[in-house]
mmCIF file of C-alpha atoms and ligand atoms in Angstrom:
data_model
loop_
_atom_site.group_PDB
_atom_site.id
_atom_site.type_symbol
_atom_site.label_atom_id
_atom_site.label_comp_id
_atom_site.label_asym_id
_atom_site.label_seq_id
_atom_site.Cartn_x
_atom_site.Cartn_y
_atom_site.Cartn_z
ATOM 1 C CA MET A 21 0.000 0.000 0.000
ATOM 2 C CA SER A 22 1.379 3.433 -0.839
ATOM 3 C CA LYS A 23 2.060 5.829 2.038
ATOM 4 C CA THR A 24 3.892 9.095 2.506
ATOM 5 C CA ILE A 25 6.073 9.035 5.601
ATOM 6 C CA LEU A 26 7.979 11.895 7.154
ATOM 7 C CA ILE A 27 11.264 10.853 8.775
ATOM 8 C CA THR A 28 12.883 13.664 10.757
ATOM 9 C CA GLY A 29 16.604 13.755 11.478
ATOM 10 C CA GLY A 30 17.322 11.432 8.566
ATOM 11 C CA ALA A 31 20.720 12.971 7.822
ATOM 12 C CA GLY A 32 21.972 12.039 11.299
ATOM 13 C CA PHE A 33 23.436 8.800 12.564
ATOM 14 C CA ILE A 34 20.414 6.588 13.296
ATOM 15 C CA GLY A 35 18.050 8.489 10.994
ATOM 16 C CA SER A 36 20.200 7.821 7.926
ATOM 17 C CA HIS A 37 20.020 4.057 8.580
ATOM 18 C CA VAL A 38 16.247 4.235 9.099
ATOM 19 C CA VAL A 39 15.699 6.236 5.900
ATOM 20 C CA ARG A 40 17.910 3.828 3.915
ATOM 21 C CA LEU A 41 15.951 0.822 5.199
ATOM 22 C CA PHE A 42 12.552 2.370 4.385
ATOM 23 C CA VAL A 43 13.586 3.723 0.951
ATOM 24 C CA ASN A 44 15.014 0.359 -0.119
ATOM 25 C CA LYS A 45 12.432 -1.913 1.492
ATOM 26 C CA TYR A 46 9.262 0.004 0.598
ATOM 27 C CA PRO A 47 9.393 1.220 -3.023
ATOM 28 C CA ASP A 48 5.651 2.055 -2.811
ATOM 29 C CA TYR A 49 6.187 4.505 0.033
ATOM 30 C CA THR A 50 7.306 8.076 -0.468
ATOM 31 C CA ILE A 51 9.904 8.885 2.178
ATOM 32 C CA VAL A 52 10.402 12.555 2.999
ATOM 33 C CA ASN A 53 13.548 13.178 5.029
ATOM 34 C CA LEU A 54 13.404 16.461 6.945
ATOM 35 C CA ASP A 55 16.649 17.619 8.491
ATOM 36 C CA LYS A 56 18.094 20.963 9.558
ATOM 37 C CA LEU A 57 21.632 19.748 8.828
ATOM 38 C CA THR A 58 23.094 20.811 12.145
ATOM 39 C CA TYR A 59 26.706 19.841 12.864
ATOM 40 C CA ALA A 60 25.388 16.263 13.327
ATOM 41 C CA GLY A 61 23.479 16.078 10.031
ATOM 42 C CA ASN A 62 25.446 15.058 6.981
ATOM 43 C CA LEU A 63 24.168 14.559 3.423
ATOM 44 C CA GLU A 64 27.185 12.321 2.800
ATOM 45 C CA ASN A 65 25.357 9.702 4.911
ATOM 46 C CA LEU A 66 22.692 9.433 2.197
ATOM 47 C CA THR A 67 24.550 9.307 -1.125
ATOM 48 C CA ASP A 68 23.770 5.647 -1.931
ATOM 49 C CA PHE A 69 19.988 6.299 -2.215
ATOM 50 C CA GLU A 70 19.670 10.074 -2.671
ATOM 51 C CA LYS A 71 18.472 9.645 -6.267
ATOM 52 C CA ALA A 72 15.828 6.984 -5.498
ATOM 53 C CA ASP A 73 12.370 7.743 -6.983
ATOM 54 C CA ASN A 74 10.618 7.316 -3.643
ATOM 55 C CA TYR A 75 12.949 9.637 -1.704
ATOM 56 C CA ILE A 76 12.746 13.391 -1.092
ATOM 57 C CA PHE A 77 15.041 15.528 1.071
ATOM 58 C CA GLU A 78 13.715 18.706 2.724
ATOM 59 C CA LYS A 79 16.052 20.982 4.633
ATOM 60 C CA GLY A 80 14.286 22.673 7.524
ATOM 61 C CA ASP A 81 13.958 23.218 11.245
ATOM 62 C CA ILE A 82 11.308 21.434 13.327
ATOM 63 C CA VAL A 83 11.291 24.467 15.636
ATOM 64 C CA ASP A 84 9.890 26.593 12.764
ATOM 65 C CA LYS A 85 6.161 25.912 13.178
ATOM 66 C CA ILE A 86 5.077 27.726 10.007
ATOM 67 C CA PHE A 87 7.520 25.732 7.905
ATOM 68 C CA ILE A 88 6.311 22.524 9.572
ATOM 69 C CA ALA A 89 2.622 23.346 8.990
ATOM 70 C CA GLU A 90 3.373 24.051 5.302
ATOM 71 C CA LEU A 91 5.328 20.801 4.982
ATOM 72 C CA PHE A 92 2.394 18.760 6.354
ATOM 73 C CA ALA A 93 -0.020 20.587 4.027
ATOM 74 C CA LYS A 94 2.271 19.913 1.049
ATOM 75 C CA TYR A 95 2.842 16.185 1.580
ATOM 76 C CA GLN A 96 -0.261 15.059 3.557
ATOM 77 C CA PHE A 97 1.815 12.595 5.577
ATOM 78 C CA ASP A 98 0.315 9.271 6.647
ATOM 79 C CA GLY A 99 2.987 8.732 9.253
ATOM 80 C CA VAL A 100 5.828 10.421 11.075
ATOM 81 C CA ILE A 101 8.980 8.750 12.401
ATOM 82 C CA HIS A 102 10.555 11.425 14.540
ATOM 83 C CA LEU A 103 14.289 11.166 15.198
ATOM 84 C CA ALA A 104 15.464 14.788 14.824
ATOM 85 C CA ALA A 105 17.010 15.857 18.089
ATOM 86 C CA GLU A 106 19.964 17.335 19.790
ATOM 87 C CA SER A 107 21.449 14.064 20.990
ATOM 88 C CA HIS A 108 24.728 14.521 22.858
ATOM 89 C CA VAL A 109 24.709 14.598 26.677
ATOM 90 C CA ASP A 110 27.942 16.630 26.929
ATOM 91 C CA ARG A 111 26.558 19.352 24.660
ATOM 92 C CA SER A 112 23.327 19.426 26.695
ATOM 93 C CA ILE A 113 25.396 20.236 29.766
ATOM 94 C CA THR A 114 26.932 23.297 28.101
ATOM 95 C CA ASN A 115 23.842 24.403 26.154
ATOM 96 C CA PRO A 116 20.540 23.054 27.560
ATOM 97 C CA MET A 117 18.329 25.613 25.778
ATOM 98 C CA GLU A 118 19.161 24.221 22.338
ATOM 99 C CA PHE A 119 17.886 20.845 23.606
ATOM 100 C CA ILE A 120 14.654 22.313 24.942
ATOM 101 C CA MET A 121 14.002 24.079 21.637
ATOM 102 C CA THR A 122 14.616 21.147 19.298
ATOM 103 C CA ASN A 123 13.658 18.197 21.476
ATOM 104 C CA VAL A 124 10.630 19.671 23.248
ATOM 105 C CA VAL A 125 9.334 22.617 21.179
ATOM 106 C CA GLY A 126 10.236 20.924 17.884
ATOM 107 C CA THR A 127 8.413 17.726 18.895
ATOM 108 C CA VAL A 128 5.307 19.663 19.952
ATOM 109 C CA ASN A 129 5.330 21.508 16.603
ATOM 110 C CA LEU A 130 5.291 18.152 14.805
ATOM 111 C CA LEU A 131 2.524 16.849 17.075
ATOM 112 C CA ASN A 132 0.398 19.937 16.377
ATOM 113 C CA ALA A 133 0.896 19.646 12.632
ATOM 114 C CA ALA A 134 -0.026 15.932 12.711
ATOM 115 C CA LYS A 135 -3.044 16.615 14.945
ATOM 116 C CA ASN A 136 -4.354 19.293 12.571
ATOM 117 C CA LEU A 137 -3.817 17.162 9.471
ATOM 118 C CA TRP A 138 -5.219 13.929 10.888
ATOM 119 C CA LYS A 139 -8.178 15.343 12.876
ATOM 120 C CA GLY A 140 -11.136 12.996 12.422
ATOM 121 C CA LYS A 141 -9.082 10.786 10.047
ATOM 122 C CA GLU A 142 -6.723 9.138 12.542
ATOM 123 C CA GLU A 143 -7.334 5.603 11.198
ATOM 124 C CA GLY A 144 -4.117 4.268 9.616
ATOM 125 C CA LYS A 145 -2.025 7.247 10.761
ATOM 126 C CA LEU A 146 0.904 6.985 13.186
ATOM 127 C CA PHE A 147 3.236 9.312 15.067
ATOM 128 C CA TYR A 148 6.327 7.314 16.062
ATOM 129 C CA HIS A 149 8.629 9.002 18.570
ATOM 130 C CA VAL A 150 12.164 7.600 18.718
ATOM 131 C CA SER A 151 13.449 8.043 22.241
ATOM 132 C CA THR A 152 16.187 6.909 24.577
ATOM 133 C CA ASP A 153 16.606 4.648 27.601
ATOM 134 C CA GLU A 154 18.177 7.655 29.374
ATOM 135 C CA VAL A 155 14.675 8.919 30.289
ATOM 136 C CA TYR A 156 14.574 6.189 32.965
ATOM 137 C CA GLY A 157 17.586 7.662 34.792
ATOM 138 C CA SER A 158 20.492 5.739 36.241
ATOM 139 C CA LEU A 159 20.519 2.165 37.602
ATOM 140 C CA GLY A 160 22.538 0.717 40.470
ATOM 141 C CA ASP A 161 24.566 -2.457 40.008
ATOM 142 C CA THR A 162 21.482 -4.580 39.301
ATOM 143 C CA GLY A 163 18.086 -4.299 37.614
ATOM 144 C CA LEU A 164 16.917 -3.463 34.108
ATOM 145 C CA PHE A 165 14.769 -0.730 32.591
ATOM 146 C CA LEU A 166 11.275 -1.977 31.766
ATOM 147 C CA GLU A 167 8.623 -0.074 29.803
ATOM 148 C CA THR A 168 6.919 0.505 33.164
ATOM 149 C CA THR A 169 9.999 1.926 34.918
ATOM 150 C CA PRO A 170 9.154 5.431 36.186
ATOM 151 C CA TYR A 171 10.883 8.295 34.382
ATOM 152 C CA ASP A 172 13.791 9.823 36.289
ATOM 153 C CA PRO A 173 15.934 11.756 33.775
ATOM 154 C CA GLN A 174 19.181 13.147 35.139
ATOM 155 C CA SER A 175 20.785 15.208 32.350
ATOM 156 C CA PRO A 176 19.424 18.142 30.335
ATOM 157 C CA TYR A 177 19.424 15.811 27.287
ATOM 158 C CA SER A 178 17.432 13.030 28.956
ATOM 159 C CA SER A 179 15.082 15.574 30.573
ATOM 160 C CA SER A 180 14.278 17.052 27.167
ATOM 161 C CA LYS A 181 13.653 13.585 25.687
ATOM 162 C CA ALA A 182 11.500 12.608 28.686
ATOM 163 C CA SER A 183 9.509 15.794 28.226
ATOM 164 C CA SER A 184 8.934 15.083 24.542
ATOM 165 C CA ASP A 185 7.837 11.499 25.369
ATOM 166 C CA HIS A 186 5.301 12.943 27.825
ATOM 167 C CA PHE A 187 3.952 15.317 25.178
ATOM 168 C CA VAL A 188 3.526 12.460 22.692
ATOM 169 C CA ARG A 189 1.547 10.436 25.277
ATOM 170 C CA ALA A 190 -0.450 13.517 26.246
ATOM 171 C CA TYR A 191 -1.467 14.057 22.596
ATOM 172 C CA GLY A 192 -2.510 10.417 22.414
ATOM 173 C CA ASN A 193 -4.583 10.715 25.579
ATOM 174 C CA THR A 194 -6.034 14.165 24.929
ATOM 175 C CA TYR A 195 -6.539 14.316 21.164
ATOM 176 C CA GLY A 196 -6.582 10.634 20.180
ATOM 177 C CA MET A 197 -3.277 10.927 18.326
ATOM 178 C CA PRO A 198 -2.192 7.425 17.218
ATOM 179 C CA PHE A 199 1.361 6.968 18.519
ATOM 180 C CA VAL A 200 4.129 4.596 19.522
ATOM 181 C CA ILE A 201 7.323 5.357 21.435
ATOM 182 C CA SER A 202 10.507 3.338 21.580
ATOM 183 C CA ASN A 203 13.313 3.840 24.094
ATOM 184 C CA CYS A 204 16.624 2.467 22.914
ATOM 185 C CA SER A 205 20.024 1.928 24.472
ATOM 186 C CA ASN A 206 23.364 3.250 23.127
ATOM 187 C CA ASN A 207 23.786 2.736 19.391
ATOM 188 C CA TYR A 208 27.056 2.186 17.580
ATOM 189 C CA GLY A 209 27.976 1.663 13.941
ATOM 190 C CA PRO A 210 28.793 3.539 10.732
ATOM 191 C CA ASN A 211 28.026 7.260 10.312
ATOM 192 C CA GLN A 212 28.035 8.272 13.986
ATOM 193 C CA PHE A 213 29.383 11.738 14.672
ATOM 194 C CA PRO A 214 32.769 11.460 16.433
ATOM 195 C CA GLU A 215 31.713 13.165 19.654
ATOM 196 C CA LYS A 216 30.157 9.934 20.969
ATOM 197 C CA LEU A 217 32.405 7.369 22.627
ATOM 198 C CA LEU A 218 33.108 4.800 19.901
ATOM 199 C CA PRO A 219 33.702 6.950 16.787
ATOM 200 C CA LEU A 220 35.628 9.488 18.894
ATOM 201 C CA PHE A 221 37.950 6.787 20.215
ATOM 202 C CA ILE A 222 38.337 5.119 16.796
ATOM 203 C CA ASN A 223 39.312 8.479 15.325
ATOM 204 C CA ASN A 224 41.715 9.249 18.169
ATOM 205 C CA ILE A 225 43.405 5.851 17.930
ATOM 206 C CA ARG A 226 43.930 6.228 14.207
ATOM 207 C CA ASN A 227 45.500 9.648 14.878
ATOM 208 C CA GLY A 228 47.544 8.505 17.911
ATOM 209 C CA LYS A 229 45.614 10.877 20.216
ATOM 210 C CA ALA A 230 44.720 10.376 23.897
ATOM 211 C CA LEU A 231 41.542 8.414 24.747
ATOM 212 C CA PRO A 232 39.740 10.546 27.369
ATOM 213 C CA VAL A 233 38.001 8.120 29.762
ATOM 214 C CA TYR A 234 35.606 9.961 32.095
ATOM 215 C CA GLY A 235 36.000 9.320 35.844
ATOM 216 C CA ASP A 236 37.011 5.764 36.738
ATOM 217 C CA GLY A 237 35.618 4.311 33.495
ATOM 218 C CA LYS A 238 33.284 2.004 35.434
ATOM 219 C CA PHE A 239 30.083 3.367 33.937
ATOM 220 C CA THR A 240 27.895 0.812 32.214
ATOM 221 C CA ARG A 241 25.975 1.058 28.947
ATOM 222 C CA ASP A 242 24.063 -1.424 26.785
ATOM 223 C CA TRP A 243 25.187 -1.297 23.142
ATOM 224 C CA LEU A 244 23.185 -2.033 20.003
ATOM 225 C CA TYR A 245 24.333 -2.042 16.364
ATOM 226 C CA VAL A 246 22.537 0.806 14.605
ATOM 227 C CA VAL A 247 21.119 -1.312 11.759
ATOM 228 C CA ASP A 248 19.423 -3.531 14.353
ATOM 229 C CA HIS A 249 17.808 -0.393 15.799
ATOM 230 C CA ALA A 250 16.553 0.564 12.327
ATOM 231 C CA ILE A 251 15.096 -2.956 11.883
ATOM 232 C CA ALA A 252 13.348 -2.647 15.265
ATOM 233 C CA ILE A 253 11.881 0.730 14.228
ATOM 234 C CA ASP A 254 10.532 -0.831 11.031
ATOM 235 C CA LYS A 255 8.904 -3.667 13.032
ATOM 236 C CA ILE A 256 7.401 -1.294 15.582
ATOM 237 C CA TYR A 257 6.175 1.150 12.931
ATOM 238 C CA HIS A 258 4.320 -1.606 11.096
ATOM 239 C CA ASN A 259 3.318 -3.997 13.898
ATOM 240 C CA GLY A 260 3.469 -2.032 17.154
ATOM 241 C CA LYS A 261 0.230 -1.368 19.032
ATOM 242 C CA ASN A 262 -1.197 2.132 19.182
ATOM 243 C CA GLY A 263 -0.285 3.868 22.453
ATOM 244 C CA GLU A 264 2.439 1.371 23.392
ATOM 245 C CA THR A 265 6.040 1.838 24.404
ATOM 246 C CA TYR A 266 8.785 -0.605 23.382
ATOM 247 C CA ASN A 267 12.244 -0.798 24.915
ATOM 248 C CA ILE A 268 15.000 -1.646 22.427
ATOM 249 C CA GLY A 269 18.380 -2.948 23.597
ATOM 250 C CA GLY A 270 21.282 -5.155 22.676
ATOM 251 C CA PHE A 271 21.235 -7.543 25.687
ATOM 252 C CA ASN A 272 24.858 -6.379 25.718
ATOM 253 C CA GLU A 273 26.160 -4.520 28.786
ATOM 254 C CA TRP A 274 29.714 -3.237 29.062
ATOM 255 C CA THR A 275 31.588 -1.008 31.467
ATOM 256 C CA ASN A 276 33.230 1.765 29.469
ATOM 257 C CA ILE A 277 36.744 0.652 30.331
ATOM 258 C CA ASP A 278 36.144 -2.985 29.311
ATOM 259 C CA LEU A 279 34.566 -1.841 26.054
ATOM 260 C CA ILE A 280 37.461 0.524 25.371
ATOM 261 C CA LYS A 281 39.978 -2.282 25.938
ATOM 262 C CA VAL A 282 38.185 -4.529 23.412
ATOM 263 C CA LEU A 283 38.128 -1.610 20.985
ATOM 264 C CA CYS A 284 41.860 -1.016 21.503
ATOM 265 C CA LYS A 285 42.666 -4.682 20.791
ATOM 266 C CA GLN A 286 40.569 -4.712 17.603
ATOM 267 C CA MET A 287 42.076 -1.399 16.458
ATOM 268 C CA ASP A 288 45.638 -2.723 16.936
ATOM 269 C CA ILE A 289 44.766 -5.689 14.710
ATOM 270 C CA ALA A 290 42.982 -3.532 12.102
ATOM 271 C CA LEU A 291 45.878 -1.055 11.940
ATOM 272 C CA GLY A 292 48.576 -3.765 12.027
ATOM 273 C CA ASN A 293 50.046 -2.364 15.271
ATOM 274 C CA ASP A 294 51.656 -4.297 18.124
ATOM 275 C CA GLU A 295 49.169 -5.508 20.753
ATOM 276 C CA GLY A 296 48.915 -2.889 23.526
ATOM 277 C CA THR A 297 49.669 0.120 21.301
ATOM 278 C CA ALA A 298 46.175 1.668 21.466
ATOM 279 C CA GLU A 299 45.716 0.915 25.176
ATOM 280 C CA GLN A 300 48.678 3.176 25.932
ATOM 281 C CA LEU A 301 46.525 6.092 24.757
ATOM 282 C CA ILE A 302 43.964 5.582 27.574
ATOM 283 C CA THR A 303 43.904 8.720 29.745
ATOM 284 C CA TYR A 304 41.566 9.150 32.704
ATOM 285 C CA VAL A 305 40.025 12.629 32.716
ATOM 286 C CA LYS A 306 37.606 14.626 34.878
ATOM 287 C CA ASP A 307 34.199 12.963 35.089
ATOM 288 C CA ARG A 308 31.108 14.251 33.273
ATOM 289 C CA PRO A 309 28.937 16.243 35.751
ATOM 290 C CA GLY A 310 25.964 14.139 36.900
ATOM 291 C CA HIS A 311 27.277 11.131 34.930
ATOM 292 C CA ASP A 312 24.647 8.333 34.892
ATOM 293 C CA LYS A 313 26.206 5.197 36.395
ATOM 294 C CA ARG A 314 24.437 2.434 34.529
ATOM 295 C CA TYR A 315 21.834 1.929 31.802
ATOM 296 C CA ALA A 316 20.500 -1.550 31.048
ATOM 297 C CA ILE A 317 17.472 -2.456 28.993
ATOM 298 C CA ASP A 318 15.019 -5.314 29.180
ATOM 299 C CA ALA A 319 13.942 -5.640 25.533
ATOM 300 C CA ASN A 320 11.861 -8.791 26.060
ATOM 301 C CA LYS A 321 8.528 -7.123 25.294
ATOM 302 C CA LEU A 322 9.766 -6.324 21.777
ATOM 303 C CA LYS A 323 11.254 -9.805 21.441
ATOM 304 C CA ASN A 324 8.141 -11.628 22.656
ATOM 305 C CA GLU A 325 5.456 -9.476 21.031
ATOM 306 C CA LEU A 326 7.072 -8.488 17.723
ATOM 307 C CA GLY A 327 9.778 -11.142 17.297
ATOM 308 C CA TRP A 328 12.712 -8.720 17.150
ATOM 309 C CA GLU A 329 16.195 -9.638 18.344
ATOM 310 C CA PRO A 330 19.605 -8.094 17.701
ATOM 311 C CA SER A 331 21.150 -9.864 14.708
ATOM 312 C CA LEU A 332 24.821 -9.199 15.468
ATOM 313 C CA GLN A 333 27.090 -10.277 18.302
ATOM 314 C CA PHE A 334 28.953 -7.276 19.728
ATOM 315 C CA GLU A 335 32.484 -8.282 18.631
ATOM 316 C CA GLU A 336 31.202 -8.775 15.074
ATOM 317 C CA GLY A 337 29.369 -5.429 15.083
ATOM 318 C CA LEU A 338 32.444 -3.690 16.473
ATOM 319 C CA ALA A 339 34.684 -5.219 13.784
ATOM 320 C CA LYS A 340 32.243 -4.039 11.070
ATOM 321 C CA THR A 341 32.151 -0.588 12.652
ATOM 322 C CA ILE A 342 35.937 -0.247 12.819
ATOM 323 C CA ALA A 343 36.240 -1.442 9.222
ATOM 324 C CA TRP A 344 33.698 1.159 8.096
ATOM 325 C CA TYR A 345 35.512 4.077 9.766
ATOM 326 C CA LEU A 346 38.887 2.957 8.431
ATOM 327 C CA ASP A 347 37.424 2.545 4.918
ATOM 328 C CA ASN A 348 35.759 5.966 5.127
ATOM 329 C CA GLU A 349 38.560 8.147 6.429
ATOM 330 C CA GLU A 350 37.490 10.961 4.112
ATOM 331 C CA TRP A 351 34.020 11.016 5.740
ATOM 332 C CA MET A 352 35.697 11.350 9.137
ATOM 333 C CA ASP A 353 38.244 13.929 7.973
ATOM 334 C CA ASN A 354 35.513 16.085 6.398
ATOM 335 C CA ILE A 355 33.469 16.344 9.587
ATOM 336 C CA THR A 356 36.392 16.677 11.984
ATOM 337 C CA SER A 357 37.737 19.781 10.296
ATOM 338 C CA GLY A 358 36.403 23.274 11.098
ATOM 339 C CA ASP A 359 34.024 23.641 14.058
ATOM 340 C CA TYR A 360 34.771 20.182 15.430
ATOM 341 C CA GLN A 361 38.251 21.322 16.469
ATOM 342 C CA ASN A 362 36.765 24.161 18.559
ATOM 343 C CA TYR A 363 34.276 21.776 20.194
ATOM 344 C CA TYR A 364 37.093 19.334 20.980
ATOM 345 C CA LYS A 365 39.273 22.006 22.552
ATOM 346 C CA GLU A 366 36.449 23.263 24.772
ATOM 347 C CA GLN A 367 35.306 19.787 25.854
ATOM 348 C CA TYR A 368 38.678 18.186 26.573
ATOM 349 C CA SER A 369 41.136 20.955 27.429
HETATM 350 P P1 LIG B 125 22.290 12.651 15.633
HETATM 351 O O1 LIG B 125 22.679 13.799 16.506
HETATM 352 O O2 LIG B 125 23.326 11.872 14.933
HETATM 353 O O3 LIG B 125 21.268 13.167 14.514
HETATM 354 C C1 LIG B 125 20.239 14.095 14.772
HETATM 355 C C2 LIG B 125 19.758 14.647 13.448
HETATM 356 O O4 LIG B 125 18.710 15.589 13.733
HETATM 357 C C3 LIG B 125 20.838 15.420 12.676
HETATM 358 O O5 LIG B 125 20.825 15.032 11.313
HETATM 359 C C4 LIG B 125 20.430 16.874 12.835
HETATM 360 O O6 LIG B 125 20.818 17.683 11.725
HETATM 361 C C5 LIG B 125 18.917 16.766 12.959
HETATM 362 N N1 LIG B 125 18.345 17.900 13.695
HETATM 363 C C6 LIG B 125 18.793 18.429 14.867
HETATM 364 N N2 LIG B 125 18.033 19.486 15.211
HETATM 365 C C7 LIG B 125 17.090 19.624 14.245
HETATM 366 C C8 LIG B 125 16.012 20.530 14.045
HETATM 367 N N3 LIG B 125 15.783 21.532 14.916
HETATM 368 N N4 LIG B 125 15.236 20.385 12.953
HETATM 369 C C9 LIG B 125 15.471 19.380 12.055
HETATM 370 N N5 LIG B 125 16.486 18.514 12.184
HETATM 371 C C10 LIG B 125 17.289 18.626 13.270
HETATM 372 O O7 LIG B 125 21.373 11.735 16.569
HETATM 373 P P2 LIG B 125 21.199 10.156 16.571
HETATM 374 O O8 LIG B 125 22.218 9.563 17.447
HETATM 375 O O9 LIG B 125 21.037 9.679 15.187
HETATM 376 O O10 LIG B 125 19.803 10.046 17.339
HETATM 377 C C11 LIG B 125 18.568 10.085 16.613
HETATM 378 C C12 LIG B 125 17.417 9.957 17.591
HETATM 379 O O11 LIG B 125 17.539 8.730 18.308
HETATM 380 C C13 LIG B 125 17.385 11.066 18.644
HETATM 381 O O12 LIG B 125 16.049 11.415 18.848
HETATM 382 C C14 LIG B 125 17.991 10.415 19.877
HETATM 383 O O13 LIG B 125 17.449 10.992 21.052
HETATM 384 C C15 LIG B 125 17.527 8.983 19.708
HETATM 385 N N6 LIG B 125 18.408 7.971 20.317
HETATM 386 C C16 LIG B 125 19.748 7.957 20.071
HETATM 387 C C17 LIG B 125 20.555 6.968 20.620
HETATM 388 C C18 LIG B 125 22.034 6.879 20.330
HETATM 389 O O14 LIG B 125 22.724 6.030 20.909
HETATM 390 N N7 LIG B 125 22.583 7.692 19.437
HETATM 391 C C19 LIG B 125 19.976 5.996 21.454
HETATM 392 C C20 LIG B 125 18.598 6.041 21.692
HETATM 393 C C21 LIG B 125 17.821 7.025 21.120
HETATM 394 P P1 LIG B 126 28.294 8.759 24.934
HETATM 395 O O1 LIG B 126 28.753 8.083 23.685
HETATM 396 O O2 LIG B 126 28.432 10.252 25.030
HETATM 397 O O3 LIG B 126 26.786 8.291 25.177
HETATM 398 P P2 LIG B 126 25.828 8.483 26.500
HETATM 399 O O4 LIG B 126 26.391 9.518 27.381
HETATM 400 O O5 LIG B 126 24.540 8.921 25.875
HETATM 401 O O6 LIG B 126 25.759 7.138 27.127
HETATM 402 O O7 LIG B 126 29.091 8.129 26.157
HETATM 403 C C1 LIG B 126 29.066 6.740 26.430
HETATM 404 C C2 LIG B 126 29.824 6.524 27.725
HETATM 405 O O8 LIG B 126 31.211 6.850 27.507
HETATM 406 C C3 LIG B 126 29.345 7.425 28.854
HETATM 407 O O9 LIG B 126 29.421 6.726 30.086
HETATM 408 C C4 LIG B 126 30.366 8.566 28.858
HETATM 409 C C5 LIG B 126 31.643 7.879 28.402
HETATM 410 N N1 LIG B 126 32.577 8.762 27.655
HETATM 411 C C6 LIG B 126 33.922 8.845 28.038
HETATM 412 O O10 LIG B 126 34.358 8.188 29.006
HETATM 413 N N2 LIG B 126 34.756 9.671 27.334
HETATM 414 C C7 LIG B 126 34.319 10.399 26.266
HETATM 415 O O11 LIG B 126 35.126 11.153 25.662
HETATM 416 C C8 LIG B 126 32.950 10.284 25.865
HETATM 417 C C9 LIG B 126 32.406 11.072 24.700
HETATM 418 C C10 LIG B 126 32.101 9.443 26.593
#
């Protein structure tokens, strides 16, 4: 069946994988990718399908409500998959307002536009909000986040995402907006901007630069290969139940320092260096303020109800990821010139 779907943030890391999957898998759909092209948005992530007949790119800001209203009037969307966001915790600590504008105000603009377009014709429509496990806060040494875990966001980033989740549910409850929300753990893979742990460290190792480990390095995250997240989004978009929340995770917990040591070993092999070369770059630095100790996801609802499971083992996903960054050095060099250097100096000096 033909549909027109708006995907926001499709020039970013996860969004580009979601757009690729939908453009290739659903030739009958028209996929409109709306992205502001902030520092994190990159048209180079989209070159393999940018000329596809069922794909349209629109540059624009979700905070601009007139632009958004016009976009919905122009395309008459049947569905929205909303990924556009400011997404980096460290940046949210230095500039929370940017996060409130894009993540909260931008999301409410999209909800209003969808509400106005779909009023009285909600059947078959869907607003899918892509969110994070960070809304649940920080865990102790045990326990897992369930869909029913109370929200307890601790950083400006997670607070803005929690707020936008609440607005999506409120529009469902108040105006009958058909919606689903998914809360996913840390993603890794090709095309991630090198401010997040793995691409930053891969880039630093290849350049012989220090690896800045926050605090004691004993913080725990669950890691999922980005393509598996995109596959989960596809499943939830098509088979998820209206009004439901689905946790997505890799069943794959690592402390930062253990993960970094595995990365160092694989990088030594990939670069043909002596074992132990990359590990010598590990440098403990001042901790992130309010650093969440542990995130861990129970993704069994998604597994049991929709039959989704991660397809890759972590070591395999990491090897694919390293290979991609080393094969795409130009991609990395292009985005780490200019403004990136200023960001790096401010964050790590
Ligand atoms: P990203 O920072 O790589 O990409 C965000 C994209 O949104 C960029 O292309 C950017 O240009 C665009 N954007 C930012 N502000 C915009 C605005 N005002 N208007 C239009 N476009 C705008 O982020 P990501 O890591 O791909 O994350 C995508 C989504 O998934 C986010 O909503 C994030 O909260 C969520 N998420 C991310 C992770 C993760 O590990 N990266 C995990 C769980 C959930
Ligand atoms: P990050 O990739 O920023 O994701 P998030 O904060 O959303 O989990 O960081 C992952 C973990 O790595 C987190 O515990 C912070 C830590 N970290 C470092 O130790 N050093 C760094 O330079 C960065 C960017 C992150």
